[in-house]
């Protein structure tokens, strides 16, 4: 039973409801009208993901359902190849990437595929392969010591150097065993269950209790493996430990993880790159719970949190499907990954959310499971369309109080494409977090315009430090200067200290993403630098002249009693076309600074201007982009390029443009970011290659209000008033500046002309 | 009559043939069996590209033929918009890019579209628009002086600053007039013909005689405009001047241009980027000749040269359809350009070459003409497939004696994709030529692996020097160091002197592109540097282990009596993964050299090695690439990046890797270039990230033979013998080196294991 305090009410209602239907058959109790009871109780063998009758149905559909066929064929082919190669269970000795490590990983994948091949075809060569493999492990596992390559201060495994892999092994292997167990003799079952599954579950849940009870994705893999094993071995105690923690006190375990690791919208604080990975054990175990303990209503738990988590991780992708590269993230990774095939299939099956179908269609594959079967059937009559990316505010922290993310999205004038601006004011995100508070990302359709570096890592490429995170990940990618935000005094936020940074989060001040003409989000960060208070407000505005794409007003207000240097850096992508100011290029290149990431930037040029705004225009493929900035004659515009102090050519050679304000206390950066015009070398045509901004003014700025005004060359005027404190959507504000009265209701106001 | 010497034989045969068929009706004399007599003599109005009956047929098909409809709609829409805006004929005053320049360009485009709209719909609002426009020009043109912005030493126009635009105006406007002339009163016709077309034809063919008689694409536009005007005005003298030159002596004019500007395979020595542009007047005028003087058999002329030229320019594209960036070329330009819609439609109509249909399908548009009609009908039953790119040897020079190009192409293991290696040993290519003899380009599928910079230019982008060629085009892009070839003593070939370079060409020594296991081309350049003889042999070899993509052995042999520095530079595209040698990175960056392009390279690092071969491996998207080079302890491996001495950020920041040999007389560079392995961040899998080359040996080298041996880690051995002189495919060769006998027949030999 679920007893997390916030759900007591729902439970009471549930019990009442159950009472009412006593005696009424085939009526499902369902507040939201979405859950279904899919269990087939008559089936004696416990089911984790695929019942015998579902397997029969899949078998029958293979001839006519292409996606099922493709998906199944891959398993069968893999299993056939594995059988040809024979069973090999090497004594564990190598670290990650080494032979025994990779072989034990391959083994569970092959067992799983053979399990699928068996349940669909009934061919016992597949079940025999799994049985032989598991009997082999039964020989070896009980005698195994901790892995010889395990590291101090890092949870160890036995088959693998780290415990995480051991849990992943279990999640896969228990499914394989479950799929073929009908075909295994009673004697062998006993051997396998006693010498493999009980032993490994004990190792994970008892010997490695600390990880098992961790509120962390390593813990999720651990409880998922042990919980699924509990169902298969019909060991409810094991299941309960997985659900409620070692002590079954609900202080840890799966439900607590759901409570603690996600925000109310289902955001996982490490960021979408890691959320993708974490969703797999969450969804696989939830599916097993739903089948075996439907009364737990796991998919309804915490207001359908698991469904929200799947939607959120999918929304946190760009138009290539790649995850927004928050924190340590490989930019190449997208939602076509196997983890999200499982997760999105299960989410579709339990929430019947047809908005997921464009994703499952893009996968061109389903999981061979009851959930995958439902998706495959649904795709039969699905008319292809793009996955709808929406403007979204996603809070961070279990109560949604630890800042968050805003996705500002407006059509860019091309079919199915949007201008997307991501504003990140989230919590640290644990050890993989970057010091990137109040940073901005900009996309135009499939193109990165203002980029985040992502992680410095070439996954699995041996020559790049064995595929692990590179040293430059710490010295560059995590540092504040690597992000499109303000760096104070050439140091990173919190002195790049994860512990300090994890204690406090930025705060959302206000937002409105529902207005089709204007999307606005304001957030503050007051702890990253001692004595420096920062508030950034990102506003995306639909042009009055409708054929132009939307533009962004970026107001970054800083308050400090001491004087500092403020560097607002933009990692722009593209080729510089023009500036409205002079700059001097360096004849020899040196580092921009000594440390905190600055040592990796070659300083290329520095500009100054007597005008009161600076414009940089660059070209990215077929469109121009400009940043126009309010400046003073003391402001510096600094051009740099990545690559200094990079002995192994680990870094990309990305460009950056920095607005530098020195010796300032309070300061307001105002930037207008415009996508504009068109460059078509095929038609040899160029339109609007110049920025259309003619003036930027800081009309007013104090503790209460910031008012900025942007005037375009065609005389369109945009006056944006921002409320800096006491946020209340109903409050009336009034202020007179230079005899002009500004008056509005709510947290912001945009006046046009 | 055609009397170019090389065609006398064919002519005699033609005359004989004509004699034989006297009195035999409706029998067409046709050696090749391809030409057709498409003229409709009954039609009184001369036709340039679209007869009334073809227009009727198009009209009838619009409802059912989508490509015709789309193509026509664009013209009609343009015409409708133009009519709304009204006729404006400004007094010429602005240079290229300025208002009056662009307006006169727009005018001819709008007249042409209105002409199309009229002949298809019969709506006189379109013919009236053209008439009004032309009457406007009739008012202005006779009184016009030379354009005020015309430049000394550059042929002037009247409507435009340069004569070229005047010719293009005529080519378009005469077609527009021809399309609507039925609807114009006799009086107005007289005014228009006398005051516009005769005047402008006279200006182009008489006043600007020098350009008119030039064997150059400016000359082609001139003769095309005048010749087409001659047909419309029924002025055979005008036509003859266009065909045979001002003096009608056949020393200049259209036929002479066909003779002189193309190689026997139809290569245009400025390169495919300019050939694309030149093909339009060639094909439009040829079409008009075919319709009006079918006896000239213009499409048969010089062994169907025009058809070959269209095929050649299409084959000279990469798998994105972009033209190989020889000489001054914008890399974004591809075969979806309007010039090639006209050209490929006409080529299809007259040669019935269905291999062109994938291209015309990709255009999603046809020209509204008799030729376009044939294409549109053919596309109806055409099953889409990729345009087949073939291994090809294309000679340069009118007799095919001025070097050439080799396109080595083998499947890369992915569907419809190839590894393409382009070897350029062509003539200078006139003023837009680069000093790039013996340079190499490498593509893998759609990706550039070893790139040529192309031109330093942002076409039509005002802020980049008005869209003209940038200063860095001369100081970088044309220089030898910007290309994947050897630079001697840090100077460019021929001291970057076009005149000197234009006098001599590299020579093809031998080639074989027909063997599916091996493609080989050898060429020499002995004039680029005084006293330095260079021979480069590019061999693409299919791996014995078939799943690996093909690799390339690049043997670059240099002979000199004096000692020099030889820099073999590779502009690789991708991210460095590893080297098998140590290098020292620079702490501050300086230029690699003082001039000849070196001043634009930042020197990043320099490596040396005690081993006898150096390997650099880089990653480009999902595949690894390695260059393994035979070196000595004196060899230097130099890493650099473009961007120095670039005050306006005009250059891209491309990377290069250079093998530097100092103080050498004779030297043989041997490089093995391997695409290998696989990087799949979605599946988190990496295969074969390392080069498989284990040894490179120069077995033998003298004036007669070069023998190299490459051994792979799996013990595959490839011994390549190259004959350096007296090339003869039948000659037997024998040589003993270290007691081992090498014996073969022909210009090369590859021994495996």
PDB file of C-alpha atoms in Angstrom, chain A residues 547-647:
ATOM      1  CA  UNK A 547       6.799  37.881 -41.627  1.00  0.00           C
ATOM      2  CA  UNK A 548       9.840  38.395 -39.418  1.00  0.00           C
ATOM      3  CA  UNK A 549      10.663  35.595 -36.971  1.00  0.00           C
ATOM      4  CA  UNK A 550      10.262  36.302 -33.252  1.00  0.00           C
ATOM      5  CA  UNK A 551      13.038  38.104 -31.390  1.00  0.00           C
ATOM      6  CA  UNK A 552      14.247  38.012 -27.814  1.00  0.00           C
ATOM      7  CA  UNK A 553      14.801  40.732 -25.276  1.00  0.00           C
ATOM      8  CA  UNK A 554      17.271  39.517 -22.689  1.00  0.00           C
ATOM      9  CA  UNK A 555      17.453  41.684 -19.576  1.00  0.00           C
ATOM     10  CA  UNK A 556      20.185  40.619 -17.163  1.00  0.00           C
ATOM     11  CA  UNK A 557      20.176  42.849 -14.096  1.00  0.00           C
ATOM     12  CA  UNK A 558      22.966  42.624 -11.533  1.00  0.00           C
ATOM     13  CA  UNK A 559      23.179  44.274  -8.161  1.00  0.00           C
ATOM     14  CA  UNK A 560      26.234  44.425  -5.934  1.00  0.00           C
ATOM     15  CA  UNK A 561      27.656  46.718  -3.330  1.00  0.00           C
ATOM     16  CA  UNK A 562      31.180  45.936  -4.437  1.00  0.00           C
ATOM     17  CA  UNK A 563      32.622  46.591  -7.877  1.00  0.00           C
ATOM     18  CA  UNK A 564      33.195  43.601 -10.131  1.00  0.00           C
ATOM     19  CA  UNK A 565      33.937  42.594 -13.665  1.00  0.00           C
ATOM     20  CA  UNK A 566      30.869  41.147 -15.400  1.00  0.00           C
ATOM     21  CA  UNK A 567      31.389  39.012 -18.507  1.00  0.00           C
ATOM     22  CA  UNK A 568      28.247  38.052 -20.407  1.00  0.00           C
ATOM     23  CA  UNK A 569      29.377  35.463 -22.914  1.00  0.00           C
ATOM     24  CA  UNK A 570      27.525  34.185 -25.943  1.00  0.00           C
ATOM     25  CA  UNK A 571      28.711  30.974 -27.600  1.00  0.00           C
ATOM     26  CA  UNK A 572      27.269  31.830 -31.000  1.00  0.00           C
ATOM     27  CA  UNK A 573      27.307  29.346 -33.863  1.00  0.00           C
ATOM     28  CA  UNK A 574      28.027  30.689 -37.302  1.00  0.00           C
ATOM     29  CA  UNK A 575      30.214  33.036 -39.295  1.00  0.00           C
ATOM     30  CA  UNK A 576      30.608  36.720 -38.397  1.00  0.00           C
ATOM     31  CA  UNK A 577      29.096  38.994 -41.022  1.00  0.00           C
ATOM     32  CA  UNK A 578      29.406  42.449 -39.504  1.00  0.00           C
ATOM     33  CA  UNK A 579      29.603  44.574 -36.387  1.00  0.00           C
ATOM     34  CA  UNK A 580      28.577  48.184 -35.949  1.00  0.00           C
ATOM     35  CA  UNK A 581      31.759  48.847 -33.963  1.00  0.00           C
ATOM     36  CA  UNK A 582      35.473  48.739 -34.545  1.00  0.00           C
ATOM     37  CA  UNK A 583      37.627  46.024 -33.124  1.00  0.00           C
ATOM     38  CA  UNK A 584      41.291  45.212 -33.108  1.00  0.00           C
ATOM     39  CA  UNK A 585      42.354  41.701 -33.905  1.00  0.00           C
ATOM     40  CA  UNK A 586      45.288  40.162 -32.101  1.00  0.00           C
ATOM     41  CA  UNK A 587      48.457  39.472 -34.062  1.00  0.00           C
ATOM     42  CA  UNK A 588      49.408  36.582 -31.857  1.00  0.00           C
ATOM     43  CA  UNK A 589      46.887  34.693 -29.819  1.00  0.00           C
ATOM     44  CA  UNK A 590      47.019  34.244 -26.043  1.00  0.00           C
ATOM     45  CA  UNK A 591      44.630  32.883 -23.467  1.00  0.00           C
ATOM     46  CA  UNK A 592      41.785  35.142 -22.469  1.00  0.00           C
ATOM     47  CA  UNK A 593      42.492  34.444 -18.799  1.00  0.00           C
ATOM     48  CA  UNK A 594      44.403  32.252 -16.435  1.00  0.00           C
ATOM     49  CA  UNK A 595      41.824  29.841 -15.079  1.00  0.00           C
ATOM     50  CA  UNK A 596      38.173  28.886 -14.521  1.00  0.00           C
ATOM     51  CA  UNK A 597      37.773  28.066 -18.197  1.00  0.00           C
ATOM     52  CA  UNK A 598      39.233  31.335 -19.461  1.00  0.00           C
ATOM     53  CA  UNK A 599      42.547  29.562 -20.035  1.00  0.00           C
ATOM     54  CA  UNK A 600      40.889  27.570 -22.825  1.00  0.00           C
ATOM     55  CA  UNK A 601      39.825  30.593 -24.860  1.00  0.00           C
ATOM     56  CA  UNK A 602      42.118  32.217 -27.385  1.00  0.00           C
ATOM     57  CA  UNK A 603      41.438  35.921 -27.398  1.00  0.00           C
ATOM     58  CA  UNK A 604      40.949  36.970 -31.009  1.00  0.00           C
ATOM     59  CA  UNK A 605      39.850  40.565 -30.880  1.00  0.00           C
ATOM     60  CA  UNK A 606      38.499  43.309 -28.691  1.00  0.00           C
ATOM     61  CA  UNK A 607      36.150  46.086 -29.679  1.00  0.00           C
ATOM     62  CA  UNK A 608      34.892  49.329 -28.221  1.00  0.00           C
ATOM     63  CA  UNK A 609      32.363  51.847 -29.380  1.00  0.00           C
ATOM     64  CA  UNK A 610      31.225  55.391 -28.818  1.00  0.00           C
ATOM     65  CA  UNK A 611      27.697  54.505 -29.791  1.00  0.00           C
ATOM     66  CA  UNK A 612      25.361  53.308 -27.099  1.00  0.00           C
ATOM     67  CA  UNK A 613      24.693  49.976 -28.618  1.00  0.00           C
ATOM     68  CA  UNK A 614      26.793  47.283 -30.196  1.00  0.00           C
ATOM     69  CA  UNK A 615      25.543  44.871 -32.824  1.00  0.00           C
ATOM     70  CA  UNK A 616      27.147  41.641 -33.923  1.00  0.00           C
ATOM     71  CA  UNK A 617      25.607  39.872 -36.920  1.00  0.00           C
ATOM     72  CA  UNK A 618      26.482  36.358 -37.959  1.00  0.00           C
ATOM     73  CA  UNK A 619      25.300  33.884 -40.541  1.00  0.00           C
ATOM     74  CA  UNK A 620      24.258  30.344 -39.755  1.00  0.00           C
ATOM     75  CA  UNK A 621      23.317  28.403 -42.880  1.00  0.00           C
ATOM     76  CA  UNK A 622      20.424  30.247 -44.464  1.00  0.00           C
ATOM     77  CA  UNK A 623      19.636  32.902 -41.867  1.00  0.00           C
ATOM     78  CA  UNK A 624      21.282  35.866 -40.193  1.00  0.00           C
ATOM     79  CA  UNK A 625      21.333  36.452 -36.444  1.00  0.00           C
ATOM     80  CA  UNK A 626      22.154  39.585 -34.518  1.00  0.00           C
ATOM     81  CA  UNK A 627      22.832  40.414 -30.909  1.00  0.00           C
ATOM     82  CA  UNK A 628      22.345  44.109 -30.238  1.00  0.00           C
ATOM     83  CA  UNK A 629      23.523  45.201 -26.816  1.00  0.00           C
ATOM     84  CA  UNK A 630      23.180  48.323 -24.742  1.00  0.00           C
ATOM     85  CA  UNK A 631      26.730  49.466 -24.032  1.00  0.00           C
ATOM     86  CA  UNK A 632      28.724  52.419 -22.831  1.00  0.00           C
ATOM     87  CA  UNK A 633      32.089  53.685 -24.083  1.00  0.00           C
ATOM     88  CA  UNK A 634      33.705  51.642 -21.287  1.00  0.00           C
ATOM     89  CA  UNK A 635      32.146  48.384 -22.437  1.00  0.00           C
ATOM     90  CA  UNK A 636      34.348  45.905 -24.217  1.00  0.00           C
ATOM     91  CA  UNK A 637      33.269  43.446 -26.877  1.00  0.00           C
ATOM     92  CA  UNK A 638      35.587  40.476 -26.792  1.00  0.00           C
ATOM     93  CA  UNK A 639      35.855  37.793 -29.467  1.00  0.00           C
ATOM     94  CA  UNK A 640      37.446  34.512 -28.587  1.00  0.00           C
ATOM     95  CA  UNK A 641      37.716  30.960 -29.774  1.00  0.00           C
ATOM     96  CA  UNK A 642      38.080  27.753 -27.844  1.00  0.00           C
ATOM     97  CA  UNK A 643      41.224  25.619 -28.022  1.00  0.00           C
ATOM     98  CA  UNK A 644      43.918  27.046 -25.771  1.00  0.00           C
ATOM     99  CA  UNK A 645      45.600  24.819 -23.181  1.00  0.00           C
ATOM    100  CA  UNK A 646      44.172  21.771 -24.827  1.00  0.00           C
ATOM    101  CA  UNK A 647      47.171  19.471 -25.140  1.00  0.00           C
TER     102      UNK A 647
END
